[in-house]
């Protein structure tokens, strides 16, 4: 940062007051091991000393002199603040499903290290159903993987996560879903965190509870925060509609021996969820024979062999066609499968 | 012993400054004693329910709180002191509060680097090739230049506010 004063003013002061530069002191001494901590959300680290020293220049007669004041120190007290961030999107669940995980983020937005107690609440007004807490139901993301793993720690009410200023930890809530649920229903689950030192109205002081025996003071968050996560019942129904067209050797539609029957099957998904790994199976009808190479998916020919494309014609256990359709959603639209047989 | 002598010398020198005026080497040394205090404003409500604020000593503060720094210069000599100039840096981790510097009988100038001083609104900053006026929250040094001599026994005050970051 480079600075220069307005020229006129600078000259004026130099002429009139013969201003001298004197080193004024304002130094900083960290009294705890937070020197290497990253920038702090709510300000200077608790326990920091803020120092100030004034100086004076003067003259008596023609003799100049200078003097400094004793250094005045103010210690930065601890602010207690916490933020709980709920999952950004609702977690899709099926009715009756178990161990459904919501990921919250707990951030110490205060300026000193703090332990936080955690409480799960599933009885939240305004939703369609109450998730049922699994046992155990709260995990700390000990390995910082972002997903619930075997290495993560069960929270038992006494092993509070201790976070440095500005640090965060992921917290997982695990719930089971009730069975009778309707597609589109929402169930909410909240995670509440409170600073162990204390919480309450912003400004509430706790004497000698802060870093280095300073005051700890409740910050703007009240030193308590709640994040509300959502489960969305995402049901999906897959339906298939099959039609047939007969073409005999006389170019009519009579089902004579030797006539060819072309089947068209439209597969579609309805509902808010996703149908995963959807596979279409159709046995070849009795007294008919599959027409080799007749399979098509969305008007594109697919081979009979078990290969890279989605379709395969199998002879065991019974002759049938199989088409792997992958993930189906209502938004993704329908899939059209065609194959042909001849009448024996 | 050489070392011992030096130590004694230092102690004697310290004694000079510890008792200003009385043993002053030159007529000027020790004529002004300077003190600095840090205070915060506290809202108080009296028995009539009237609100007022008072200054209380600040030993611990939380980020976001305004600290009032008051510097007092006292002339303890029998002669007036001339060209009295008080300097104070805005303490580290604090931000100067605009228009908060006061000092009866003084002209106040500011500096960003401790070298170039100018009146409020006169300092400039070069940023991305352009020059703009420096904001008050960028002031790092404050200087009070007293217009009149400080008479024997008289006191000069300089005060500013800064917010803890």
Tab-separated table of C-alpha atoms in Angstrom:
chain	number	residue	atom	x	y	z
A	1	UNK	CA	0.000	0.000	0.000
A	2	UNK	CA	1.540	3.253	-1.079
A	3	UNK	CA	0.265	6.551	0.143
A	4	UNK	CA	1.019	10.169	-0.278
A	5	UNK	CA	-0.840	13.101	1.130
A	6	UNK	CA	-2.422	15.888	-0.758
A	7	UNK	CA	0.528	18.082	-1.613
A	8	UNK	CA	-0.840	21.329	-0.236
A	9	UNK	CA	-1.694	19.989	3.167
A	10	UNK	CA	1.565	18.215	3.515
A	11	UNK	CA	3.490	21.351	2.771
A	12	UNK	CA	1.388	23.368	5.111
A	13	UNK	CA	2.091	21.080	8.023
A	14	UNK	CA	5.753	20.897	7.267
A	15	UNK	CA	6.050	24.685	7.156
A	16	UNK	CA	4.074	25.455	10.215
A	17	UNK	CA	4.880	22.622	12.557
A	18	UNK	CA	8.120	21.120	11.272
A	19	UNK	CA	6.608	17.711	11.801
A	20	UNK	CA	9.040	15.003	12.694
A	21	UNK	CA	8.587	11.336	12.244
A	22	UNK	CA	8.736	9.399	15.413
A	23	UNK	CA	8.369	5.706	15.723
A	24	UNK	CA	5.181	4.905	17.506
A	25	UNK	CA	4.743	1.507	18.907
A	26	UNK	CA	1.752	-0.720	18.533
A	27	UNK	CA	2.841	-4.285	18.744
A	28	UNK	CA	1.216	-7.600	19.109
A	29	UNK	CA	2.104	-10.544	21.277
A	30	UNK	CA	0.283	-13.819	21.018
A	31	UNK	CA	0.012	-15.447	24.378
A	32	UNK	CA	-1.226	-18.812	23.193
A	33	UNK	CA	-0.484	-21.284	20.444
A	34	UNK	CA	-2.951	-19.837	17.991
A	35	UNK	CA	-0.329	-17.936	16.034
A	36	UNK	CA	-0.497	-20.296	13.080
A	37	UNK	CA	-4.272	-20.530	13.018
A	38	UNK	CA	-6.009	-19.297	9.845
A	39	UNK	CA	-7.946	-16.057	9.641
A	40	UNK	CA	-10.731	-15.896	12.175
A	41	UNK	CA	-14.359	-15.491	11.292
A	42	UNK	CA	-15.203	-13.248	14.207
A	43	UNK	CA	-11.913	-11.535	14.712
A	44	UNK	CA	-8.664	-11.605	16.559
A	45	UNK	CA	-7.825	-14.806	18.422
A	46	UNK	CA	-8.866	-14.949	22.063
A	47	UNK	CA	-5.967	-14.309	24.401
A	48	UNK	CA	-4.165	-11.943	22.023
A	49	UNK	CA	-2.612	-8.874	23.657
A	50	UNK	CA	-3.378	-5.558	22.005
A	51	UNK	CA	-0.662	-3.081	22.924
A	52	UNK	CA	-0.409	0.641	22.451
A	53	UNK	CA	2.306	3.153	23.262
A	54	UNK	CA	2.005	6.890	22.680
A	55	UNK	CA	4.940	9.216	22.207
A	56	UNK	CA	5.320	12.975	22.475
A	57	UNK	CA	7.756	15.367	20.793
A	58	UNK	CA	8.244	18.852	22.175
A	59	UNK	CA	10.847	21.467	22.870
A	60	UNK	CA	11.688	23.660	25.801
A	61	UNK	CA	13.317	26.794	24.612
A	62	UNK	CA	15.454	25.588	21.727
A	63	UNK	CA	16.029	22.089	23.107
A	64	UNK	CA	13.983	19.261	21.629
A	65	UNK	CA	12.906	16.253	23.634
A	66	UNK	CA	10.781	13.187	23.302
A	67	UNK	CA	8.980	10.879	25.697
A	68	UNK	CA	6.924	7.723	25.505
A	69	UNK	CA	4.023	6.518	27.563
A	70	UNK	CA	4.062	3.167	29.310
A	71	UNK	CA	2.625	0.475	27.031
A	72	UNK	CA	-1.060	-0.172	27.605
A	73	UNK	CA	-2.310	-3.698	26.991
A	74	UNK	CA	-5.776	-4.994	26.373
A	75	UNK	CA	-6.424	-8.730	26.140
A	76	UNK	CA	-8.800	-10.137	23.543
A	77	UNK	CA	-11.585	-12.031	25.278
A	78	UNK	CA	-13.176	-15.173	23.848
A	79	UNK	CA	-16.296	-14.991	21.731
A	80	UNK	CA	-18.526	-18.063	21.715
A	81	UNK	CA	-20.158	-18.649	18.356
A	82	UNK	CA	-21.259	-21.699	16.405
A	83	UNK	CA	-22.895	-22.438	13.071
A	84	UNK	CA	-24.613	-25.694	12.055
A	85	UNK	CA	-25.072	-26.147	8.325
A	86	UNK	CA	-27.778	-28.568	7.258
A	87	UNK	CA	-27.575	-30.688	4.091
A	88	UNK	CA	-28.250	-28.487	1.067
A	89	UNK	CA	-30.687	-30.931	-0.525
A	90	UNK	CA	-33.256	-33.362	0.835
A	91	UNK	CA	-32.014	-36.943	1.032
A	92	UNK	CA	-34.259	-39.233	-1.052
A	93	UNK	CA	-35.483	-42.252	0.883
A	94	UNK	CA	-37.781	-45.220	0.340
A	95	UNK	CA	-40.541	-46.001	2.862
A	96	UNK	CA	-39.253	-48.343	5.570
A	97	UNK	CA	-35.613	-47.877	4.610
A	98	UNK	CA	-33.059	-47.954	7.423
A	99	UNK	CA	-29.814	-46.134	8.304
A	100	UNK	CA	-30.462	-43.082	6.157
A	101	UNK	CA	-27.656	-40.547	6.694
A	102	UNK	CA	-27.881	-36.758	6.855
A	103	UNK	CA	-24.597	-34.841	6.860
A	104	UNK	CA	-24.352	-31.619	8.863
A	105	UNK	CA	-21.388	-29.319	9.282
A	106	UNK	CA	-20.515	-27.878	12.694
A	107	UNK	CA	-18.268	-24.776	12.532
A	108	UNK	CA	-16.704	-22.924	15.454
A	109	UNK	CA	-17.101	-19.312	14.329
A	110	UNK	CA	-15.783	-18.003	17.643
A	111	UNK	CA	-12.218	-16.849	18.223
A	112	UNK	CA	-11.032	-19.565	20.590
A	113	UNK	CA	-11.115	-23.347	20.960
A	114	UNK	CA	-14.471	-24.661	22.171
A	115	UNK	CA	-16.322	-27.925	22.814
A	116	UNK	CA	-19.879	-28.295	21.540
A	117	UNK	CA	-22.653	-30.559	22.782
A	118	UNK	CA	-24.905	-32.131	20.151
A	119	UNK	CA	-28.587	-33.053	20.274
A	120	UNK	CA	-30.718	-34.770	17.645
A	121	UNK	CA	-34.423	-33.921	17.287
A	122	UNK	CA	-36.811	-35.688	14.929
A	123	UNK	CA	-40.075	-34.216	16.284
A	124	UNK	CA	-40.152	-31.126	14.123
A	125	UNK	CA	-43.382	-29.376	13.283
A	126	UNK	CA	-44.430	-28.768	9.723
A	127	UNK	CA	-43.269	-31.968	8.081
A	128	UNK	CA	-45.192	-35.065	6.973
A	129	UNK	CA	-43.547	-37.699	9.144
A	130	UNK	CA	-40.982	-38.125	11.911
A	131	UNK	CA	-37.853	-40.100	11.079
A	132	UNK	CA	-36.886	-42.620	13.777
A	133	UNK	CA	-33.411	-42.225	15.284
A	134	UNK	CA	-31.215	-45.256	14.677
A	135	UNK	CA	-29.001	-46.631	17.451
A	136	UNK	CA	-26.523	-45.008	17.561
A	137	UNK	CA	-27.794	-41.948	15.758
A	138	UNK	CA	-24.978	-39.343	15.845
A	139	UNK	CA	-21.506	-39.877	14.411
A	140	UNK	CA	-18.522	-37.533	14.165
A	141	UNK	CA	-16.646	-37.600	10.861
A	142	UNK	CA	-13.382	-38.502	12.586
A	143	UNK	CA	-11.564	-39.388	9.372
A	144	UNK	CA	-12.856	-36.227	7.650
A	145	UNK	CA	-13.950	-38.299	4.661
A	146	UNK	CA	-17.296	-36.547	4.284
A	147	UNK	CA	-19.115	-39.874	4.353
A	148	UNK	CA	-20.034	-42.169	7.219
A	149	UNK	CA	-17.316	-44.805	7.535
A	150	UNK	CA	-16.258	-47.429	10.068
A	151	UNK	CA	-13.510	-45.076	11.276
A	152	UNK	CA	-16.011	-42.438	12.417
A	153	UNK	CA	-16.759	-41.958	16.107
A	154	UNK	CA	-20.129	-42.540	17.735
A	155	UNK	CA	-21.198	-39.441	19.659
A	156	UNK	CA	-22.329	-40.536	23.103
A	157	UNK	CA	-23.138	-37.190	24.725
A	158	UNK	CA	-19.852	-36.848	26.560
A	159	UNK	CA	-17.244	-36.942	23.778
A	160	UNK	CA	-18.039	-33.439	22.528
A	161	UNK	CA	-16.184	-32.366	19.408
A	162	UNK	CA	-13.589	-29.732	20.327
A	163	UNK	CA	-12.953	-27.279	17.523
A	164	UNK	CA	-10.271	-24.629	17.138
A	165	UNK	CA	-11.403	-21.171	16.071
A	166	UNK	CA	-12.846	-21.385	12.559
A	167	UNK	CA	-12.461	-25.162	12.419
A	168	UNK	CA	-15.343	-27.442	11.420
A	169	UNK	CA	-16.320	-31.092	11.620
A	170	UNK	CA	-18.951	-33.068	9.730
A	171	UNK	CA	-21.600	-34.680	11.892
A	172	UNK	CA	-23.760	-37.538	10.625
A	173	UNK	CA	-27.317	-38.158	11.770
A	174	UNK	CA	-28.633	-41.661	11.113
A	175	UNK	CA	-32.383	-42.326	11.011
A	176	UNK	CA	-34.744	-45.080	9.966
A	177	UNK	CA	-37.875	-44.316	7.947
A	178	UNK	CA	-41.372	-45.409	8.961
A	179	UNK	CA	-42.963	-47.877	6.529
A	180	UNK	CA	-46.280	-46.294	5.525
A	181	UNK	CA	-45.156	-43.227	3.612
A	182	UNK	CA	-46.453	-41.524	0.499
A	183	UNK	CA	-44.303	-40.412	-2.387
A	184	UNK	CA	-43.287	-36.770	-1.890
A	185	UNK	CA	-43.623	-36.839	1.907
A	186	UNK	CA	-41.024	-34.870	3.843
A	187	UNK	CA	-39.561	-35.785	7.239
A	188	UNK	CA	-37.253	-33.382	9.060
A	189	UNK	CA	-34.423	-34.053	11.465
A	190	UNK	CA	-32.460	-31.387	13.294
A	191	UNK	CA	-29.005	-31.232	14.848
A	192	UNK	CA	-28.549	-28.681	17.640
A	193	UNK	CA	-25.137	-27.634	18.961
A	194	UNK	CA	-24.299	-25.554	22.035
A	195	UNK	CA	-21.003	-24.193	23.294
A	196	UNK	CA	-20.024	-26.070	26.460
A	197	UNK	CA	-18.639	-22.906	28.046
A	198	UNK	CA	-22.076	-21.392	27.871
A	199	UNK	CA	-24.736	-19.964	25.585
A	200	UNK	CA	-27.628	-17.547	25.740
A	201	UNK	CA	-28.307	-13.959	24.730
A	202	UNK	CA	-25.500	-12.358	22.749
A	203	UNK	CA	-23.255	-10.486	25.153
A	204	UNK	CA	-23.745	-12.859	28.083
A	205	UNK	CA	-20.369	-12.989	29.856
A	206	UNK	CA	-18.743	-15.946	31.563
A	207	UNK	CA	-15.941	-14.724	33.841
A	208	UNK	CA	-12.597	-16.541	33.649
A	209	UNK	CA	-14.012	-19.082	31.180
A	210	UNK	CA	-12.215	-17.785	28.096
A	211	UNK	CA	-8.776	-18.535	26.711
A	212	UNK	CA	-6.096	-17.533	29.209
A	213	UNK	CA	-8.693	-16.947	31.945
A	214	UNK	CA	-10.218	-14.026	30.044
A	215	UNK	CA	-13.907	-13.472	29.822
A	216	UNK	CA	-15.842	-15.666	27.426
A	217	UNK	CA	-18.719	-13.767	25.861
A	218	UNK	CA	-21.654	-15.159	23.890
A	219	UNK	CA	-21.485	-13.939	20.280
A	220	UNK	CA	-24.216	-13.093	17.814
A	221	UNK	CA	-25.155	-16.733	17.228
A	222	UNK	CA	-26.061	-17.104	20.909
A	223	UNK	CA	-23.330	-19.799	21.007
A	224	UNK	CA	-26.040	-22.255	19.977
A	225	UNK	CA	-27.207	-23.274	16.532
A	226	UNK	CA	-29.598	-25.729	14.905
A	227	UNK	CA	-29.526	-27.145	11.399
A	228	UNK	CA	-32.591	-28.849	9.949
A	229	UNK	CA	-32.131	-31.627	7.398
A	230	UNK	CA	-34.822	-33.248	5.280
A	231	UNK	CA	-35.727	-36.675	4.038
A	232	UNK	CA	-37.880	-36.816	0.915
A	233	UNK	CA	-39.832	-39.973	0.177
A	234	UNK	CA	-38.862	-40.493	-3.407
A	235	UNK	CA	-41.043	-43.343	-4.669
A	236	UNK	CA	-40.904	-44.530	-8.228
A	237	UNK	CA	-43.104	-46.921	-10.210
A	238	UNK	CA	-41.841	-48.550	-13.352
A	239	UNK	CA	-44.447	-49.685	-15.838
A	240	UNK	CA	-44.212	-51.429	-19.197
A	241	UNK	CA	-46.802	-51.364	-21.948
A	242	UNK	CA	-46.518	-54.083	-24.596
A	243	UNK	CA	-48.106	-54.032	-28.042
A	244	UNK	CA	-47.709	-56.415	-30.966
A	245	UNK	CA	-47.948	-56.304	-34.730
A	246	UNK	CA	-48.427	-59.468	-36.862
A	247	UNK	CA	-47.206	-59.709	-40.409
A	248	UNK	CA	-47.761	-62.974	-42.317
A	249	UNK	CA	-46.183	-64.162	-45.522
A	250	UNK	CA	-49.163	-62.826	-47.460
A	251	UNK	CA	-48.615	-59.310	-46.120
A	252	UNK	CA	-51.679	-59.457	-43.914
A	253	UNK	CA	-51.930	-59.536	-40.138
A	254	UNK	CA	-53.165	-63.130	-39.744
A	255	UNK	CA	-51.226	-65.160	-37.093
A	256	UNK	CA	-50.396	-68.016	-39.452
A	257	UNK	CA	-47.435	-70.333	-38.885
A	258	UNK	CA	-44.430	-68.486	-40.255
A	259	UNK	CA	-46.005	-65.121	-39.554
A	260	UNK	CA	-43.767	-62.600	-37.814
A	261	UNK	CA	-44.865	-60.883	-34.592
A	262	UNK	CA	-43.073	-57.658	-33.675
A	263	UNK	CA	-43.403	-56.686	-30.009
A	264	UNK	CA	-42.992	-53.087	-28.867
A	265	UNK	CA	-42.573	-52.448	-25.142
A	266	UNK	CA	-42.587	-48.922	-23.703
A	267	UNK	CA	-41.002	-48.765	-20.217
A	268	UNK	CA	-41.535	-45.630	-18.146
A	269	UNK	CA	-40.965	-44.443	-14.575
A	270	UNK	CA	-43.407	-42.303	-12.612
A	271	UNK	CA	-42.821	-40.611	-9.237
A	272	UNK	CA	-40.170	-38.400	-7.719
A	273	UNK	CA	-37.511	-41.042	-7.248
A	274	UNK	CA	-35.085	-42.940	-9.428
A	275	UNK	CA	-35.334	-46.607	-10.430
A	276	UNK	CA	-31.772	-47.904	-10.312
A	277	UNK	CA	-30.347	-50.783	-12.400
A	278	UNK	CA	-33.617	-51.359	-14.211
A	279	UNK	CA	-33.528	-54.513	-16.370
A	280	UNK	CA	-36.273	-55.502	-18.806
A	281	UNK	CA	-36.869	-59.282	-19.222
A	282	UNK	CA	-39.291	-60.887	-21.629
A	283	UNK	CA	-39.611	-64.644	-22.237
A	284	UNK	CA	-40.116	-65.696	-25.842
A	285	UNK	CA	-43.726	-67.009	-26.081
A	286	UNK	CA	-44.294	-70.747	-26.484
A	287	UNK	CA	-44.578	-71.953	-30.074
A	288	UNK	CA	-42.620	-69.024	-31.377
A	289	UNK	CA	-38.926	-68.505	-32.188
A	290	UNK	CA	-36.884	-65.366	-31.626
A	291	UNK	CA	-35.849	-63.600	-34.840
A	292	UNK	CA	-32.074	-63.238	-34.593
A	293	UNK	CA	-30.860	-59.638	-34.652
A	294	UNK	CA	-34.360	-58.156	-34.247
A	295	UNK	CA	-33.771	-56.350	-30.934
A	296	UNK	CA	-33.927	-52.522	-30.919
A	297	UNK	CA	-33.712	-49.989	-28.107
A	298	UNK	CA	-35.197	-46.575	-28.849
A	299	UNK	CA	-35.141	-47.481	-32.591
A	300	UNK	CA	-31.444	-48.367	-32.520
A	301	UNK	CA	-30.475	-51.974	-33.262
A	302	UNK	CA	-28.719	-53.821	-30.434
A	303	UNK	CA	-26.956	-57.155	-30.897
A	304	UNK	CA	-28.058	-60.493	-29.458
A	305	UNK	CA	-24.713	-61.267	-27.833
A	306	UNK	CA	-23.703	-60.476	-24.250
A	307	UNK	CA	-21.524	-57.509	-25.105
A	308	UNK	CA	-21.150	-53.799	-24.619
A	309	UNK	CA	-24.640	-52.852	-25.702
A	310	UNK	CA	-27.659	-53.036	-23.424
A	311	UNK	CA	-29.381	-56.064	-24.975
A	312	UNK	CA	-28.846	-59.823	-24.920
A	313	UNK	CA	-30.830	-62.834	-26.217
A	314	UNK	CA	-30.518	-65.806	-23.868
A	315	UNK	CA	-31.589	-69.414	-24.368
A	316	UNK	CA	-31.270	-70.581	-20.758
A	317	UNK	CA	-33.092	-71.073	-18.482
A	318	UNK	CA	-35.736	-70.218	-21.072
A	319	UNK	CA	-35.407	-68.297	-24.310
A	320	UNK	CA	-35.752	-64.620	-23.476
A	321	UNK	CA	-34.565	-61.102	-24.234
A	322	UNK	CA	-32.947	-58.955	-21.572
A	323	UNK	CA	-32.308	-55.215	-21.881
A	324	UNK	CA	-30.411	-53.289	-19.173
A	325	UNK	CA	-32.039	-49.859	-18.938
A	326	UNK	CA	-29.951	-48.433	-16.072
A	327	UNK	CA	-31.445	-45.581	-14.037
A	328	UNK	CA	-34.961	-44.553	-14.947
A	329	UNK	CA	-36.643	-41.335	-13.813
A	330	UNK	CA	-39.881	-39.671	-14.750
A	331	UNK	CA	-37.953	-36.710	-16.099
A	332	UNK	CA	-35.766	-38.972	-18.226
A	333	UNK	CA	-38.742	-40.113	-20.323
A	334	UNK	CA	-39.717	-43.577	-21.551
A	335	UNK	CA	-37.586	-46.302	-23.143
A	336	UNK	CA	-38.874	-48.265	-26.153
A	337	UNK	CA	-37.752	-51.865	-26.739
A	338	UNK	CA	-38.618	-53.875	-29.847
A	339	UNK	CA	-38.030	-57.510	-30.820
A	340	UNK	CA	-39.624	-60.018	-33.174
A	341	UNK	CA	-40.598	-63.711	-33.153
A	342	UNK	CA	-41.959	-66.053	-35.812
A	343	UNK	CA	-44.841	-68.425	-35.230
A	344	UNK	CA	-43.830	-72.072	-35.517
B	1	UNK	CA	35.023	-5.398	36.401
B	2	UNK	CA	34.025	-3.933	33.158
B	3	UNK	CA	30.673	-5.633	32.873
B	4	UNK	CA	29.620	-4.650	36.376
B	5	UNK	CA	30.376	-1.026	35.705
B	6	UNK	CA	28.220	-0.981	32.649
B	7	UNK	CA	25.299	-2.407	34.544
B	8	UNK	CA	25.620	0.228	37.227
B	9	UNK	CA	25.732	2.885	34.549
B	10	UNK	CA	22.515	1.612	33.019
B	11	UNK	CA	20.743	1.635	36.347
B	12	UNK	CA	21.829	5.227	36.936
B	13	UNK	CA	20.517	6.196	33.517
B	14	UNK	CA	17.211	4.503	34.230
B	15	UNK	CA	16.938	6.479	37.457
B	16	UNK	CA	17.234	9.709	35.510
B	17	UNK	CA	14.216	8.937	33.405
B	18	UNK	CA	12.259	7.487	36.281
B	19	UNK	CA	12.247	10.818	38.105
B	20	UNK	CA	11.588	13.327	35.365
B	21	UNK	CA	12.451	16.949	35.806
B	22	UNK	CA	14.419	16.764	39.014
B	23	UNK	CA	17.630	15.387	37.555
B	24	UNK	CA	17.053	16.355	33.943
B	25	UNK	CA	20.225	16.459	31.912
B	26	UNK	CA	18.981	19.156	29.557
B	27	UNK	CA	16.270	21.684	30.299
B	28	UNK	CA	13.893	19.749	28.039
B	29	UNK	CA	14.264	16.105	29.080
B	30	UNK	CA	11.474	14.810	31.233
B	31	UNK	CA	9.400	17.949	31.052
B	32	UNK	CA	6.403	16.092	29.708
B	33	UNK	CA	5.108	12.886	31.197
B	34	UNK	CA	2.844	10.835	28.977
B	35	UNK	CA	0.247	8.317	30.002
B	36	UNK	CA	-2.100	6.235	27.904
B	37	UNK	CA	-5.259	4.432	28.973
B	38	UNK	CA	-7.700	2.096	27.244
B	39	UNK	CA	-11.385	2.328	28.088
B	40	UNK	CA	-14.683	1.072	26.809
B	41	UNK	CA	-18.050	2.729	26.895
B	42	UNK	CA	-20.577	1.132	29.199
B	43	UNK	CA	-24.291	1.869	29.140
B	44	UNK	CA	-25.677	2.551	32.582
B	45	UNK	CA	-29.258	3.106	33.656
B	46	UNK	CA	-29.862	5.171	36.784
B	47	UNK	CA	-32.720	4.795	39.276
B	48	UNK	CA	-34.874	7.101	37.148
B	49	UNK	CA	-34.451	4.777	34.209
B	50	UNK	CA	-32.332	7.272	32.293
B	51	UNK	CA	-29.671	5.810	30.088
B	52	UNK	CA	-26.196	7.233	29.952
B	53	UNK	CA	-22.775	5.944	29.100
B	54	UNK	CA	-19.613	5.995	31.141
B	55	UNK	CA	-16.079	4.995	30.389
B	56	UNK	CA	-14.696	2.025	32.252
B	57	UNK	CA	-11.164	0.612	32.029
B	58	UNK	CA	-10.784	-2.019	29.334
B	59	UNK	CA	-8.699	-4.971	30.395
B	60	UNK	CA	-10.341	-7.538	28.147
B	61	UNK	CA	-12.428	-6.827	25.063
B	62	UNK	CA	-14.125	-8.943	22.434
B	63	UNK	CA	-13.820	-8.457	18.663
B	64	UNK	CA	-16.148	-5.752	17.390
B	65	UNK	CA	-15.865	-3.633	20.532
B	66	UNK	CA	-14.755	-0.008	20.334
B	67	UNK	CA	-11.854	0.872	22.589
B	68	UNK	CA	-11.277	4.503	23.533
B	69	UNK	CA	-7.587	5.321	23.838
B	70	UNK	CA	-6.774	8.466	25.782
B	71	UNK	CA	-3.286	9.944	25.917
B	72	UNK	CA	-2.502	12.566	28.561
B	73	UNK	CA	0.562	14.823	28.343
B	74	UNK	CA	1.446	16.726	31.511
B	75	UNK	CA	4.075	19.475	31.689
B	76	UNK	CA	5.931	18.897	34.943
B	77	UNK	CA	8.590	21.559	34.343
B	78	UNK	CA	8.647	25.215	35.325
B	79	UNK	CA	8.963	26.320	31.690
B	80	UNK	CA	6.414	25.980	28.931
B	81	UNK	CA	6.896	23.222	26.346
B	82	UNK	CA	6.591	24.246	22.703
B	83	UNK	CA	5.764	22.383	19.507
B	84	UNK	CA	4.069	19.609	21.440
B	85	UNK	CA	3.211	16.699	19.124
B	86	UNK	CA	1.618	13.485	20.337
B	87	UNK	CA	1.952	10.359	18.201
B	88	UNK	CA	-0.003	7.151	18.539
B	89	UNK	CA	-0.185	4.207	16.181
B	90	UNK	CA	-3.518	2.510	15.734
B	91	UNK	CA	-2.763	-0.736	17.631
B	92	UNK	CA	-2.302	-3.929	15.676
B	93	UNK	CA	-5.565	-5.863	15.112
B	94	UNK	CA	-7.590	-2.677	15.541
B	95	UNK	CA	-9.293	-0.368	13.048
B	96	UNK	CA	-9.483	3.364	13.536
B	97	UNK	CA	-13.035	4.734	13.884
B	98	UNK	CA	-13.658	7.596	11.425
B	99	UNK	CA	-13.773	11.105	12.942
B	100	UNK	CA	-13.042	9.771	16.412
B	101	UNK	CA	-9.676	11.478	17.009
B	102	UNK	CA	-9.981	14.572	19.190
B	103	UNK	CA	-7.527	16.751	20.989
B	104	UNK	CA	-8.452	20.232	22.268
B	105	UNK	CA	-6.133	22.839	20.796
B	106	UNK	CA	-4.544	20.476	18.294
B	107	UNK	CA	-4.557	19.885	14.562
B	108	UNK	CA	-4.832	16.200	13.810
B	109	UNK	CA	-3.066	14.487	10.943
B	110	UNK	CA	-3.061	10.854	9.897
B	111	UNK	CA	-0.738	8.467	8.149
B	112	UNK	CA	-0.968	5.090	6.488
B	113	UNK	CA	2.731	4.263	6.725
B	114	UNK	CA	3.975	6.359	9.639
B	115	UNK	CA	6.000	8.536	7.277
B	116	UNK	CA	3.616	10.619	5.235
B	117	UNK	CA	1.047	12.510	7.258
B	118	UNK	CA	-1.976	14.429	6.031
B	119	UNK	CA	-5.266	15.797	7.257
B	120	UNK	CA	-8.421	13.679	7.222
B	121	UNK	CA	-9.528	13.122	3.628
B	122	UNK	CA	-6.214	14.246	2.144
B	123	UNK	CA	-4.318	10.965	2.085
B	124	UNK	CA	-4.384	8.864	-1.068
B	125	UNK	CA	-3.825	5.207	-1.866
B	126	UNK	CA	-2.501	3.740	-5.108
B	127	UNK	CA	-4.520	0.693	-5.973
B	128	UNK	CA	-4.388	-1.270	-9.233
B	129	UNK	CA	-2.714	1.629	-10.975
B	130	UNK	CA	-5.364	4.119	-9.879
B	131	UNK	CA	-5.219	6.658	-7.076
B	132	UNK	CA	-8.065	7.030	-4.645
B	133	UNK	CA	-8.644	8.756	-1.333
B	134	UNK	CA	-7.626	6.731	1.694
B	135	UNK	CA	-10.482	5.709	3.941
B	136	UNK	CA	-10.380	6.529	7.642
B	137	UNK	CA	-10.338	2.801	8.453
B	138	UNK	CA	-6.989	2.622	6.666
B	139	UNK	CA	-5.288	5.142	8.944
B	140	UNK	CA	-2.516	3.481	10.921
B	141	UNK	CA	-0.948	6.450	12.669
B	142	UNK	CA	-2.436	9.522	14.312
B	143	UNK	CA	-0.597	12.707	15.228
B	144	UNK	CA	-1.891	15.583	17.333
B	145	UNK	CA	-0.008	18.821	16.706
B	146	UNK	CA	-0.775	21.325	19.478
B	147	UNK	CA	-1.089	24.916	18.367
B	148	UNK	CA	-0.112	26.523	21.675
B	149	UNK	CA	2.662	25.891	24.135
B	150	UNK	CA	1.922	23.606	27.041
B	151	UNK	CA	2.272	25.735	30.162
B	152	UNK	CA	3.895	24.469	33.386
B	153	UNK	CA	1.463	22.202	35.219
B	154	UNK	CA	-0.912	22.135	32.246
B	155	UNK	CA	-2.252	18.987	30.614
B	156	UNK	CA	-2.960	18.162	26.962
B	157	UNK	CA	-5.340	15.423	25.895
B	158	UNK	CA	-5.424	13.297	22.767
B	159	UNK	CA	-8.079	10.674	22.202
B	160	UNK	CA	-9.193	8.254	19.491
B	161	UNK	CA	-11.410	5.226	19.113
B	162	UNK	CA	-10.527	1.944	17.435
B	163	UNK	CA	-12.533	-1.231	16.933
B	164	UNK	CA	-11.034	-4.618	17.715
B	165	UNK	CA	-10.980	-6.647	14.483
